[in-house]
Every structure is written in structure tokens, then in C-alpha cells.
XYZ file of C-alpha atoms in Angstrom:
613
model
C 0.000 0.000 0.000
C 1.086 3.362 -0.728
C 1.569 5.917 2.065
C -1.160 7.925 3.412
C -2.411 10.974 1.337
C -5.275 12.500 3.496
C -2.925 13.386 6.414
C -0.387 15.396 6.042
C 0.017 16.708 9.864
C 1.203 14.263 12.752
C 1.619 15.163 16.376
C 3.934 12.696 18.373
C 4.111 12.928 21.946
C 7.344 11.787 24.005
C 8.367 10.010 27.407
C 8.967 12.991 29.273
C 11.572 12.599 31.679
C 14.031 9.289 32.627
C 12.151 8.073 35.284
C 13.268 4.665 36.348
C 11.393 2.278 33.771
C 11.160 5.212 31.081
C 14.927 6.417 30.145
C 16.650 7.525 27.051
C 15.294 4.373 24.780
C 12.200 7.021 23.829
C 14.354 9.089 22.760
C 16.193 6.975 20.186
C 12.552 5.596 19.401
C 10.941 8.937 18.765
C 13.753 10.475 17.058
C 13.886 7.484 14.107
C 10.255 7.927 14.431
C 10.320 11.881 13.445
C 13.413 11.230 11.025
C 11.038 8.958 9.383
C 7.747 10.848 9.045
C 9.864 13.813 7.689
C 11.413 11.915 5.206
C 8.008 11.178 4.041
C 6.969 14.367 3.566
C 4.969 14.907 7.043
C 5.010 18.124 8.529
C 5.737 16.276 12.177
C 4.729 18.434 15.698
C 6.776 16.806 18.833
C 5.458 17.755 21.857
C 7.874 16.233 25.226
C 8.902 17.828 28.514
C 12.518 16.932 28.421
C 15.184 19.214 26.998
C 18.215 16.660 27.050
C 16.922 14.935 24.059
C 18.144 14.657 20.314
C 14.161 14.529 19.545
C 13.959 17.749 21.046
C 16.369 19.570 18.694
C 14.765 22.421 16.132
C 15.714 19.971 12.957
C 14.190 16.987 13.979
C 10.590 18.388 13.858
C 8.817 21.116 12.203
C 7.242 22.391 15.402
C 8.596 21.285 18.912
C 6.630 22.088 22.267
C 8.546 21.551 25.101
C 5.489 21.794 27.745
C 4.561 19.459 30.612
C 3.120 16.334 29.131
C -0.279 15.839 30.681
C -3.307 15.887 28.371
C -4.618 19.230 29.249
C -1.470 20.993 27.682
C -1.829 18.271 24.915
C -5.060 19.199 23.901
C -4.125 22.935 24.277
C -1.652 22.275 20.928
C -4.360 20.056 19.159
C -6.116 23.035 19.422
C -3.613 25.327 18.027
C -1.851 22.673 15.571
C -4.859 21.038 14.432
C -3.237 18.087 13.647
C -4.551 14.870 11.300
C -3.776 12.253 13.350
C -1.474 11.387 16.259
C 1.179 8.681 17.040
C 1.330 7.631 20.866
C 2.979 4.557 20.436
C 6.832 5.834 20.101
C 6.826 7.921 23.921
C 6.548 5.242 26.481
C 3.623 4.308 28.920
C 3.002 8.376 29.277
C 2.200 8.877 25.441
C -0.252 5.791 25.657
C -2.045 7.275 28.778
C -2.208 10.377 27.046
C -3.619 9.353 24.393
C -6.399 7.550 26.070
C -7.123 10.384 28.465
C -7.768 12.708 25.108
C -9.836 10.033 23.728
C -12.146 10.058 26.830
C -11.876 13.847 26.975
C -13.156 14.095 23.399
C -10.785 15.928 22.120
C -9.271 14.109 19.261
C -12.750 13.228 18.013
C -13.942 17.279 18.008
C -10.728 18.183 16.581
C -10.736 15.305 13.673
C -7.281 13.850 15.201
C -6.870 10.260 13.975
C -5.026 8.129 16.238
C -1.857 5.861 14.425
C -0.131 3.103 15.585
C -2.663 1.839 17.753
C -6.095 2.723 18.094
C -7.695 3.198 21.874
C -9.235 0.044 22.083
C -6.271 -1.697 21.182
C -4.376 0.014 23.986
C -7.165 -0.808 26.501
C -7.243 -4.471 25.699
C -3.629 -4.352 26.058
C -3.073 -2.529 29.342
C -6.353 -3.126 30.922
C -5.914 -6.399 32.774
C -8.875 -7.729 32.757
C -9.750 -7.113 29.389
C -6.283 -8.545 28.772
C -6.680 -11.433 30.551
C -10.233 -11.814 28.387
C -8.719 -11.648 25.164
C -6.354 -14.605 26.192
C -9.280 -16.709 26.814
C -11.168 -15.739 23.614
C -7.772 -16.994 21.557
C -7.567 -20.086 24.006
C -4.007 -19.142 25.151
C -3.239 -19.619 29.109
C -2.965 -16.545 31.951
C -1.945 -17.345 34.901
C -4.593 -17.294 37.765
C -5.850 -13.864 38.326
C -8.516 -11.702 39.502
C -9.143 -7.871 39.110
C -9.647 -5.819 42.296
C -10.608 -2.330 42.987
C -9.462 -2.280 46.909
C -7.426 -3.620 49.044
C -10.337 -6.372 50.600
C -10.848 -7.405 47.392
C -7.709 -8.038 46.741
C -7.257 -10.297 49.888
C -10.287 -12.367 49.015
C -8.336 -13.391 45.800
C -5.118 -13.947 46.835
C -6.604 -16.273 49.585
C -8.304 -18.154 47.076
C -5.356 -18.264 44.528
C -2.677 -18.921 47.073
C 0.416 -17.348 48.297
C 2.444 -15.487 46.832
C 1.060 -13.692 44.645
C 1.882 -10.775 42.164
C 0.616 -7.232 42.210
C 0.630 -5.556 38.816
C -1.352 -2.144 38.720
C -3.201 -1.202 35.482
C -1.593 1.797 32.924
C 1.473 2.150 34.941
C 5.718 1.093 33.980
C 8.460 -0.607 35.099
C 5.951 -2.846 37.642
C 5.422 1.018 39.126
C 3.361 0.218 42.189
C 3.599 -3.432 41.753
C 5.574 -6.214 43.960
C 5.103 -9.882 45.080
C 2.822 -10.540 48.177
C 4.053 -13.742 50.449
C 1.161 -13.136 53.260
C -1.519 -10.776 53.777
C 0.658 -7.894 55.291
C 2.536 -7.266 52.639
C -0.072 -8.144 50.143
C -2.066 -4.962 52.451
C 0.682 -2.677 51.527
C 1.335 -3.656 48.010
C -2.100 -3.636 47.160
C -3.423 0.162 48.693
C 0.081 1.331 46.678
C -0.434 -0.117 43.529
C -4.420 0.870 43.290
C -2.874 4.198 44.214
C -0.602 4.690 41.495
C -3.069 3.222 38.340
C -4.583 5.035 36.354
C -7.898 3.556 36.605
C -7.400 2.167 40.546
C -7.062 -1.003 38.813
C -4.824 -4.310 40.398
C -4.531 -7.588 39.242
C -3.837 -10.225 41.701
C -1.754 -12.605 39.813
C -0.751 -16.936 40.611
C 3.077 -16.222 41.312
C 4.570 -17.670 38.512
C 7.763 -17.191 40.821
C 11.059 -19.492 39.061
C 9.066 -20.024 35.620
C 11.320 -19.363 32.907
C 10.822 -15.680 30.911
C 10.456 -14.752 27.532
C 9.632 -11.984 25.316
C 9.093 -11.459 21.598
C 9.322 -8.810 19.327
C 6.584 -8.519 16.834
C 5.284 -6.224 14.440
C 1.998 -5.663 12.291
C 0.912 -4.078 9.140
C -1.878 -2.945 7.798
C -2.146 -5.606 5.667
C -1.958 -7.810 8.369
C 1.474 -9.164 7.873
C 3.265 -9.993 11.104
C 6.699 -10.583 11.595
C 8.999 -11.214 14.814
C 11.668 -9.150 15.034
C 13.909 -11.070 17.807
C 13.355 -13.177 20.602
C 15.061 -12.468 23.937
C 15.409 -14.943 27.173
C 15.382 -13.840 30.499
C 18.355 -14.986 32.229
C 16.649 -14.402 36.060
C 13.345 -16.380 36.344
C 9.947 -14.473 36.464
C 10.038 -12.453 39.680
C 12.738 -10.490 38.465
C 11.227 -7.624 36.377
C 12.469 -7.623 32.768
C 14.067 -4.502 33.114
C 16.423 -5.820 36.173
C 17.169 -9.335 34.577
C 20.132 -9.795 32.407
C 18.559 -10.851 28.931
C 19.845 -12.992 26.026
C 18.644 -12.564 22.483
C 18.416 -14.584 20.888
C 16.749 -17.178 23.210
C 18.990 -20.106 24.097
C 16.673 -22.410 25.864
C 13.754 -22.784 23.864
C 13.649 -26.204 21.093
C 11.838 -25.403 18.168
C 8.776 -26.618 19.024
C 8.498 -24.531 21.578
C 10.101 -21.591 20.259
C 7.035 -22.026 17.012
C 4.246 -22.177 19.952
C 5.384 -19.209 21.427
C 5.720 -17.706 17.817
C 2.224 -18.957 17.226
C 0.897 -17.423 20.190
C 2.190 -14.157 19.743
C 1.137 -14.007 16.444
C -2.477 -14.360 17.693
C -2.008 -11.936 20.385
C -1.191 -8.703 18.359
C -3.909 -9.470 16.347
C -6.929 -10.098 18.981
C -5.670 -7.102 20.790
C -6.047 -5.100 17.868
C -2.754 -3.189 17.198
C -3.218 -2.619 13.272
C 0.480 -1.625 12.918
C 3.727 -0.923 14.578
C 5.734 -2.790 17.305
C 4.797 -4.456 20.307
C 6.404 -6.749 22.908
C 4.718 -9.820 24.341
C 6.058 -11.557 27.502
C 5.355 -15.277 28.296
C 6.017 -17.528 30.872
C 7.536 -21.218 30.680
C 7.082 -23.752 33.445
C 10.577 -25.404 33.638
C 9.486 -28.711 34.293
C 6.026 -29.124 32.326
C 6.563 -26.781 29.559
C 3.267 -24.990 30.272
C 3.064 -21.667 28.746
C 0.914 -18.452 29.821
C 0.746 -15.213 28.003
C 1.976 -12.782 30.609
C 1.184 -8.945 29.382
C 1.785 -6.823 26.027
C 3.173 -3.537 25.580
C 1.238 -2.351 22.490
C 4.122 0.303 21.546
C 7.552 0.785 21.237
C 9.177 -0.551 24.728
C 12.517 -0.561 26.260
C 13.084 -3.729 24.954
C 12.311 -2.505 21.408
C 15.433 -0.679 21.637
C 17.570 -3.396 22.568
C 16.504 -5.839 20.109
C 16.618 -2.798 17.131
C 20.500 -2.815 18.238
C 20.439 -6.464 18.470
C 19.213 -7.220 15.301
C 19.938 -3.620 13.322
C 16.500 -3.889 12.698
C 15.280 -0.125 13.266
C 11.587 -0.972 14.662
C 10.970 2.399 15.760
C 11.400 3.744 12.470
C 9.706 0.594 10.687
C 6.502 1.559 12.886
C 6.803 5.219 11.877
C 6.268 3.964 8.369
C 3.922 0.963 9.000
C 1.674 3.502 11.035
C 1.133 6.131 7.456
C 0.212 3.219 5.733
C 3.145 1.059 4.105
C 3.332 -2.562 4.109
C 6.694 -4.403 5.627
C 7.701 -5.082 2.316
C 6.998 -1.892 0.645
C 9.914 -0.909 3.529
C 13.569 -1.454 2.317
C 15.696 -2.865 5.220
C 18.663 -0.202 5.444
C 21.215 -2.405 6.503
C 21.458 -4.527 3.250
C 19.382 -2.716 0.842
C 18.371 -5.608 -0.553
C 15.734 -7.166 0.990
C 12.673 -6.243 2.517
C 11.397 -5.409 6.243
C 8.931 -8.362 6.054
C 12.148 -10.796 6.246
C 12.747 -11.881 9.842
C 16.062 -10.787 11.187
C 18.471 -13.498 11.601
C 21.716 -13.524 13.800
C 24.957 -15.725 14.330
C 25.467 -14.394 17.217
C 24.655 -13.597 21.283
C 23.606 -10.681 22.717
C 23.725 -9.671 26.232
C 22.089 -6.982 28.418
C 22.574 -6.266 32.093
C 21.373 -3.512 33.897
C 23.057 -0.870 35.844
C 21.866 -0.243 39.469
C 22.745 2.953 41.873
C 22.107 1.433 45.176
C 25.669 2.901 45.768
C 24.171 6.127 45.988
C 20.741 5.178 48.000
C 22.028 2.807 50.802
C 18.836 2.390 52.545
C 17.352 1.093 49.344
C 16.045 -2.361 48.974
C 18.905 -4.142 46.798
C 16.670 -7.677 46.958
C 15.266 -7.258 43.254
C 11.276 -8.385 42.579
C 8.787 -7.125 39.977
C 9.325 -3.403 40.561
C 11.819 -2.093 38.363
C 14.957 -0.655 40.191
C 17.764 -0.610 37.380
C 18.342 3.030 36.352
C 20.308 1.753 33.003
C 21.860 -0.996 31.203
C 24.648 -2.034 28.769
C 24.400 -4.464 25.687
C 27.298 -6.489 24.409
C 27.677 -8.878 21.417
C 30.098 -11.879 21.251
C 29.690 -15.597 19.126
C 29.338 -17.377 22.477
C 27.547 -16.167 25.704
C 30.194 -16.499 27.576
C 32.324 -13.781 25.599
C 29.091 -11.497 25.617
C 28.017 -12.217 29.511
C 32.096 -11.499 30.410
C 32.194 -8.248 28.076
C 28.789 -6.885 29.615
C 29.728 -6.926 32.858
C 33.045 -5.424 32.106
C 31.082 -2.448 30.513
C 29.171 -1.359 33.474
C 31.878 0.912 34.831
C 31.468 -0.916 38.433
C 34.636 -1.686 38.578
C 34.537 -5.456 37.223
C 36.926 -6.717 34.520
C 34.787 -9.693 33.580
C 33.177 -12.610 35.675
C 36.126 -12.758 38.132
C 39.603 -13.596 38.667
C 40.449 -9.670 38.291
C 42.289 -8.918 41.669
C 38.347 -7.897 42.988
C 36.853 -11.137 44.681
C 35.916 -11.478 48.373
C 36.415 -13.852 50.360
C 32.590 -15.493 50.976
C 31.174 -18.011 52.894
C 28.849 -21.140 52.121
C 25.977 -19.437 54.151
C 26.809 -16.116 52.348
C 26.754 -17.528 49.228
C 23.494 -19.287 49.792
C 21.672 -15.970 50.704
C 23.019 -14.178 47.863
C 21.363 -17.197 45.687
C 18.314 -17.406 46.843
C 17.456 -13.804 47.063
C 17.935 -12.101 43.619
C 19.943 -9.250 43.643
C 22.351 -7.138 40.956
C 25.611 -9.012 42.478
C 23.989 -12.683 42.118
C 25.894 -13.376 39.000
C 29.261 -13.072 40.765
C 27.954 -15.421 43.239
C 26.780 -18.049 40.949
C 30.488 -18.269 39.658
C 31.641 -17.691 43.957
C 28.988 -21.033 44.502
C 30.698 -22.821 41.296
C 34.191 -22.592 42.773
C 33.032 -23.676 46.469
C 31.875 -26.885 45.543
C 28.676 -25.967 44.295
C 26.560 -28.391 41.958
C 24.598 -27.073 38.629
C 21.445 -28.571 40.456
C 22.124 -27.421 43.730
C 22.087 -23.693 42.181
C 19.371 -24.018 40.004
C 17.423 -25.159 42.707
C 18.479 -21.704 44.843
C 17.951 -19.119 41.864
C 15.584 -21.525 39.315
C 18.224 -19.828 36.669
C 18.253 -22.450 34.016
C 21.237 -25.132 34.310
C 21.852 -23.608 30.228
C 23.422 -20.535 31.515
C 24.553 -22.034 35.092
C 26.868 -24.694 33.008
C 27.748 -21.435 30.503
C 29.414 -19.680 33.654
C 30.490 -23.035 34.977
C 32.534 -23.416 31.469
C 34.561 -19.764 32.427
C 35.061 -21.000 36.359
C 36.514 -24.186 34.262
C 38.923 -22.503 32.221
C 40.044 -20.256 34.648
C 41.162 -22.956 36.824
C 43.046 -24.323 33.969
C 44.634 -20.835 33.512
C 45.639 -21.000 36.869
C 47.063 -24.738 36.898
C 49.214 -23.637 33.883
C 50.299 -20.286 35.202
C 51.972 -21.941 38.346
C 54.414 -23.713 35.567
C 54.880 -21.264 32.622
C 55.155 -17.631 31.852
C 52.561 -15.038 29.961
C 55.202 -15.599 27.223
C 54.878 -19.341 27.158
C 50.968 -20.236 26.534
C 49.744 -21.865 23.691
C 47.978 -19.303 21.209
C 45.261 -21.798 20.994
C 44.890 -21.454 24.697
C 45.036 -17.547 24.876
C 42.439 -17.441 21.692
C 40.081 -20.364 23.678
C 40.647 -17.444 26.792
C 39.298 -14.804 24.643
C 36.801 -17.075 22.993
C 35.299 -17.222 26.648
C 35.358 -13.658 27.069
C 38.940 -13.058 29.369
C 40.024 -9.689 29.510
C 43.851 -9.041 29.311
C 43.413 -7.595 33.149
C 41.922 -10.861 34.289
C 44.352 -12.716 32.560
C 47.503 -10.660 33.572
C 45.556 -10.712 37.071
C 46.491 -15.089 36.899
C 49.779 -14.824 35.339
C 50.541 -11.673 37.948
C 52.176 -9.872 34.671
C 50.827 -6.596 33.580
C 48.114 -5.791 31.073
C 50.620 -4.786 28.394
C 52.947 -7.664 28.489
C 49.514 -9.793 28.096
C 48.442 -7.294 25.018
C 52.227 -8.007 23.346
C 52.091 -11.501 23.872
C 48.756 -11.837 21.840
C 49.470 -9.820 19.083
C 52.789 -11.986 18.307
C 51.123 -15.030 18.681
C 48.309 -13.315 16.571
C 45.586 -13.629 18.892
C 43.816 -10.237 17.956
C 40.310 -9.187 18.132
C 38.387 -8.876 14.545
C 34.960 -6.692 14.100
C 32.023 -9.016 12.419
C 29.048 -7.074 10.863
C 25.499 -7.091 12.561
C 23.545 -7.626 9.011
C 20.045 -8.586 10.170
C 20.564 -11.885 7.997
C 23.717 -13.951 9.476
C 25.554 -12.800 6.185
C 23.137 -14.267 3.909
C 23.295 -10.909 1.996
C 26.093 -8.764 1.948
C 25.720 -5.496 4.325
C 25.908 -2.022 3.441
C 25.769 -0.005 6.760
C 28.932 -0.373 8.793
C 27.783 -1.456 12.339
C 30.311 -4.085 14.075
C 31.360 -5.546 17.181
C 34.487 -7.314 18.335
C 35.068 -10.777 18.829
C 38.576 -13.138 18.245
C 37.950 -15.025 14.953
C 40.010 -15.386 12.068
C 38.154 -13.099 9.242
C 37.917 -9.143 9.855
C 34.523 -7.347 8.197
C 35.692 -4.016 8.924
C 36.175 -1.783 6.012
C 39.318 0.934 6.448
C 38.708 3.649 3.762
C 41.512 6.547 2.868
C 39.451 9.207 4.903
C 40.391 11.271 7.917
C 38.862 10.023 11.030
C 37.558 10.425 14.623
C 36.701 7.979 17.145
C 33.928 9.293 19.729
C 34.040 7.511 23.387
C 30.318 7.111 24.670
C 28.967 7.488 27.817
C 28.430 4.099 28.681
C 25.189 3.125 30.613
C 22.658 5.887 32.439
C 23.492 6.162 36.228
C 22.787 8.864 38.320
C 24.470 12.056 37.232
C 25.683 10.528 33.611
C 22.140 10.381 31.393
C 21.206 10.764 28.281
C 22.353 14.614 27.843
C 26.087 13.164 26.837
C 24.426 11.147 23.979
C 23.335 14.492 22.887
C 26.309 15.373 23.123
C 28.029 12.659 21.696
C 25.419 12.802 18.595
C 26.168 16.081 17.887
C 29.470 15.871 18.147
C 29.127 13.216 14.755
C 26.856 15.412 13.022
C 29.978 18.302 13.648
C 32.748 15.939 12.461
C 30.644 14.557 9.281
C 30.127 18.223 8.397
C 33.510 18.961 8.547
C 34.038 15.964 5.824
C 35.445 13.345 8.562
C 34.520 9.758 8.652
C 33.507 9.062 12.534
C 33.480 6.108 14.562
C 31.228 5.652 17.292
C 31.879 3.240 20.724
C 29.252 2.875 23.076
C 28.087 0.075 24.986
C 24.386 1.541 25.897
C 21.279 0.014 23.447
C 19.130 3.026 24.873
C 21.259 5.298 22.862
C 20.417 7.359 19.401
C 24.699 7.526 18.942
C 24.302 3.701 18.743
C 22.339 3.833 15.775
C 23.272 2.821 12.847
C 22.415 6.016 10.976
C 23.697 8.276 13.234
């Protein structure tokens, strides 16, 4: 289908500001979005309430507000705008609830505003639990066990009859925002009066704890001609409990067979079309039983989410901008994908390799805080890194947080722990349980005996156990032989597993630049591979790498000048998204100036990580 003619006038609405849940992700999201619409011809109207955006900037839009986002002030610029239609699904839980608010205020209807993306219905059926919970039955897919309540009695009565524990997830909020897991009445008391609080509609759903069931989510997008593709699938490494947003995750998924990996597929498939979202993104989370393989539909995000933007950078499939186009009426493949230029949006990305996100905490700088993670998010950012094996991407993550970590260990920064220490730090979830897993693996620990304490799959748990391995045998060989004298094999299996020259000086007590000299004369040096959407079934225009030790390079050196930009690195307290402004305009500068620029950055949230940027 050919793009829509009859509007010519779109107002998009933002996230406002990082709020834990809600961070710089919209802003990447919204400005491919804008980027998009304008190269279609669309005179585009941003409204948001945060300056430290790239979205914000004078060129990005034709008109930019910067007001308070509530719908009041929103309906104030319909007024004066008169826009044709509006897109709410590219600004984050607070453009959805926007959107709805002006639908039940009347005001898109007696100004002729269309709504994009997803229509109001759609959005209700998707955040509205009950009606949610409805459309699962309709399509014969499995919820877990769940009531809706409207006060805190109510609520008690249900979880009494469902069973402890149970969960607490508030209608129209993010991030689990007034949400938690109930183990008795008191704290289901307090949970409860706080959630109903904080929804939009005083709205809770008291949910079966699904606690230790394996997590999922999928990537899928619509059309209008009811095409439906899925974009990536991504595994929760922590079991459900853990809110998405505080669990490492692995794209693709490594513990699903086919079969089930199809079902799930199938599922979601079905989902995005009984809820109703005619075109654009969404993300649907499921839940696994580990034992039974019994599946249940958890919730749907009928927009552009925060895992959107780590599965665009997974993939280098731009959703955000793909939903900007599917939403003024193209089909996925009317859409050229950008990376290879040869083939269309409508073919599923496919990739040869393992990504890995973990999130970055500041309990640092809130002591008092609850560090026990549950279904409340807490993170306040998170890095991505890409390697062939897990182990090279888990090890390179967790050296990008900027916590002080070279890797999984061995890097002069282990405690000394105990068996009851290492027990607690197991059983109760936390940001620091990874460490521990490997702490449990070198005490003696069995793969059962931790998957019973965390329900983490045994998958990963033997992963890890595979880098506790070979550092031992780094160790055993260290005692005998010199830096100088191990195998290249050896030092290329090392980096294979994701060993940092600090944690590998750190065994051979040698510095980091005698281990750096040592590899490159036995030729053990790292090469960039191409993220091409299609496992290099096509050959890829857009130069967008990451590192890994192989034998065959994919990075192209050209004759120009050039200049390499640092990132910021993950969001933290006092380090957010205005240094990717920064950093983006900083490109833009150079490219003017007739440079070629390289950007590093380990942060998925990012609009310098783009591909176009």
C-alpha cells in the first residue's frame, strides 16, 4: 500500500523525563520515528517535557513544544496545531495514557485527530488487565490465575483463594510502578493500597506467582495488511520475579527447542492481532514452566518498549522507524531494510550471534534502598554487548558497566565469601547474584544445587560453569609457565570465553601490556564481524560491528580522515542521556567537517548507537 495521502500533519508525543522504567530508549525511538515521518513528507509536531533529548532539537521536527506532558497541555496544541492524526505509540507508557485520556476527553474526536499506531481500544485491551486477561481466553491461550480488584479487601479475598504469593501488577502504569510480590496478607495490604494508588484507573490484578518459571519476550510487528513478523526473541536470564528490566537478557533465546520456540511464535502471532494493534511494534512476555513446559501469556506492551530498543540494536533492525512507516500506511515489504538494501522489512532478522544486556543499578548512591530485586523495576540503566558465544558477551557486559569489574572474576576484585553467604546471595535475587553463581561454582557448588536456589536455568549455570573451568586451567598452567609461554590456541580459547587481558595478567601476575604483546605476536587479535540482520546471507551495506577473536575481519578501512567518539556508557545517576546528545552532535559536527567518525558505546538506549547516526 502506498503511504497515506489524506494526512499530512502528525503530532507525536514523548516520554517525558528518565524516570526509572522510562529512560533515554524514547528518545532513540521517537527520534527514528520523526526522522522517518519527515522523510516522508509529514510536517511532524513533537510535543515532550525533556530538553536533554536529540528529539527535542529544532531539525528533527517542524514544530517542537517543550510543555509538561499531561493531556490538558496536549489538547491545548491540538487546538492550536490542528493536527490529522497522532502517534502515541513511540513515547513510552506516558504517550499511551495520554492518548487515552484525550480520547475520553473528546478531544481528538472534536478536533478530527486520527489516532496511528494503535487505536484506543487496542491500547485498553492491552493494558487493561482484565480485558487482557479476556482476550487470552477468547484466543484459548493460558494466563496465569488472576482476579481484578478495585481495593485492598478485594484483593485479599483473591489472593486467599489463589494462594500465596502472589503478584501485584497495577493497570496503565511502567516498570511494575506500584507493583511487587505478596508472600502473606501484610505485605499483600501494603502492596495492594500502593499499587491501586498509582493506576490510572485504581485497577490491580492479583496474579498466581509464577515465581522461578522461565521468561520470555518477543518482538513482533503488524501491518496494515496484516502481515506480522517477529523481530527477535530475547530470554530472560533471572526467572519471572525479576522484572524484565532488572534481569540480564539474552537474544536470541537459548533455551527454547523449536517446538516450543514455534508455539510461542504462534501465540504471539495471535495476540497482536486479537488485541487489535493494526500496525507498529509491540512486545509480548510469556512464561515457561521449567518442568512441564506450560506456557501463559503474561502482558503486552502495544508500543515501542525498552526492549524494542535493545533488540533494534540487536538485530539492526530499526523498529521504531519501521513503525513510523507501517503507522502512514506502508506494508513491511513496501519498507527497504537499510542495513542490506536488498531485501525487505517483512524478512525476519536473523543472527549468528549472542547478545547480552545487564542492567546498571545505583544502590551505591541510595544505601537504605532495597537491593533484593522483585517485579518493581529498580535498574536506572543498562549495557548491551555482542560476542559468538555467551560467555564472551556475559564477560564483556559486565566489564562495561563501569562498576569496577573486569569480567566474571579472577580480576584482583573477589571477596572472600562463605557457604551461608553464598546461599543468601542465591536465593534472594539481587544485581551481584551473577558473581555469586560463579563464587557457589568454585566452592563446591553443583549445577542442580544452584538451580534449585535461583531456578536460573542449568543452560546458563553450566555457561558460567565453562569460564570457572577454564580459569582454573589458567591458573594450573600459570603456576608452571610464563605469559610468554601459553599456547595461542589457549590464549584465543581465553578470549573465545570472554577473558580480559586484566583478568588474565591478574592469573599470570604480569601486567596488562605484556599480556596485550604476547597476543598480538602469537596473533591472537580481536576482529569486528558485521550485525547484518541476515547472518551474512546478503552482503551489508551499513557499517555497524562488534568485536570478537575469529580469524576473518569485516571491517572496512577507507583513505578518509577520522575520529573515534568515546560514549557514555550506561545511564546512572548524574551521567544520562544529555552526553548522547552530546556525543550525537558531536558526529553530526565531524561529518560536516568531511570526517569519517566512529562511534563506541556500549548503551542500546542510545540514538549515537544507531546505525544512521
Amino acid at each position: 500500500m502506498p503511504k497515506r495521502e489524506d494526512i499530512r500533519d502528525i503530532l507525536v508525543i514523548g516520554s517525558g523525563p528518565i524516570v526509572i522504567g522510562q529512560a533515554a530508549e524514547f528518545d532513540y525511538s521517537g527520534s527514528q520515528a520523526c526522522k522517518a515521518l519527515r522523510e516522508e513528507g509529514y510536517r511532524v509536531v513533537l510535543v515532550n517535557s525533556n530538553p536533554a533529548t536529540i528529539m527535542t532539537d529544532p531539525e528533527m521536527a517542524d514544530k517542537v513544544y517543550i510543555e509538561p506532558l499531561t493531556a490538558s497541555v496536549v489538547a491545548r496544541i491540538i487546538k492550536r496545531e490542528q493536527p490529522d492524526a497522532l502517534l502515541p505509540t513511540l513515547g513510552g507508557q506516558t504517550a499511551l495514557n495520554i492518548a487515552v485520556q484525550l480520547s475520553e476527553m473528546g478531544v481528538l474526536e472534536d478536533f478530527g485527530v486520527e489516532l496511528i499506531g494503535a487505536k484506543v481500544d487496542a491500547i485498553r485491551k492491552a493494558e487493561n488487565r482484565e480485558l487482557f486477561k479476556e482476550s487470552m481466553r477468547k484466543i484459548g491461550l493460558e494466563v496465569p490465575r488472576s482476579d481484578i480488584a478495585s481495593d485492598v479487601s478485594e484483593a485479599i479475598e483473591i489472593a486467599d483463594e489463589i494462594g500465596y504469593p502472589v503478584i501485584i501488577r497495577p493497570a496503565f502504569t511502567l516498570g511494575g510502578t506500584g507493583g511487587g510480590i505478596a508472600y502473606n496478607r501484610e505485605e499483600l495490604r501494603e502492596i495492594a493500597s500502593r499499587g491501586l494508588e498509582l493506576s490510572m484507573i485504581n485497577q490491580i490484578l492479583v496474579e498466581e506467582g509464577v515465581i522461578g518459571w522461565k521468561e520470555f519476550e518477543l518482538e513482533v510487528m503488524r501491518d496494515l495488511a496484516d502481515n506480522v513478523v517477529i523481530i527477535c526473541s530475547i530470554e530472560n536470564f533471572d526467572p519471572m520475579g525479576v522484572h524484565t528490566g532488572d534481569s540480564i537478557t539474552v537474544a536470541p533465546a537459548q533455551t527454547l527447542t523449536d517446538v516450543e520456540y514455534q508455539r510461542m511464535r504462534d501465540a504471539a502471532i495471535k495476540i497482536i492481532r486479537e488485541i487489535g494493534v493494526e500496525t507498529g511494534g509491540s512486545n509480548i512476555q510469556f512464561a515457561v514452566h521449567p518442568d512441564n513446559g506450560r506456557m501463559v501469556a503474561i502482558e503486552m506492551n502495544p508500543r515501542v518498549s525498552r526492549s524494542s530498543a535493545l533488540a533494534s540494536k540487536a538485530t539492526g533492525f530499526p523498529i521504531a522507524k519501521i513503525a513510523a512507516k507501517l503507522a502512514i500506511g506502508y506494508t513491511l515489504d513496501e519498507i527497504p531494510n537499510d542495513i542490506t538494501k536488498e531485501t525487505p522489512a517483512s524478512f525476519e532478522p536473523t543472527i549468528d550471534y549472542v547478545v547480552v544486556k545487564i542492567p546498571r543499578f545505583a544502590f551505591d548512591k541510595f544505601p537504605t534502598a532495597d537491593p533484593i530485586l522483585g517485579s518493581q523495576m529498580k535498574s536506572v540503566g543498562e549495557v548491551m554487548a555482542i560476542g559468538r558465544t555467551f560467555e564472551e558477551a556475559l564477560q564483556k557486559a559486565l566489564r562495561s558497566l563501569e562498576i569496577g569489574r573486569y569480567g566474571l572474576g579472577c580480576d584482583g576484585k573477589d571477596q572472600e565469601v562463605t557457604r551461608e553467604e553464598i546461599i543468601q546471595k542465591l536465593r534472594f535475587p539481587s544485581a551481584e547474584r551473577v558473581f555469586y553463581i560463579r563464587y557457589a561454582l568454585k566452592n563446591g557448588f553443583s549445577v542442580r544445587e544452584i538451580y534449585e536456589l535461583t531456578k536460573i536455568d542449568p543452560w546458563f549455570i553450566e555457561k558460567i560453569k565453562n569460564i570457572v573451568e577454564f580459569e582454573e586451567k589458567l591458573k594450573k598452567f600459570s603456576k608452571r609457565h610464563k605469559i610468554g609461554e601459553i599456547p595461542s590456541d589457549v590464549l584465543r580459547e581465553a578470549k573465545r570465553l570472554g577473558f580480559s587481558d586484566r583478568q588474565i595478567a591478574h592469573i599470570f601476575d604480569c601486567s596488562e601490556r605484556e599480556v596485550r604483546k604476547v597476543r598480538k605476536k602469537k596473533g591472537v587479535i580481536a576482529v569486528y564481524k558485521m550485525v547484518d540482520t541476515c547472518a551474512a546471507e546478503f552482503e551489508a551495506k551499513t557499517p555497524y560491528y562488534y568485536s570478537t577473536y575469529e580469524e576473518e575481519n569485516d571491517a572496512l578501512r577507507t583513505a578518509r580522515k577520522k575520529v573515534m567518539i568515546l560514549g557514555a556508557g550506561p545511564n546512572r545517576i548524574g551521567q544520562g542521556i544529555e552526553f548522547d546528545y552530546c556525543c550525537v552532535h558531536a558526529v553530526f559536527s565531524l561529518k560536516d567537517e568531511g570526517y569519517e567518525t566512529i562511534m563506541v558505546n556500549c548503551n542500546p538506549e542510545t540514538v549515537s548507537t544507531d546505525y544512521d547516526t
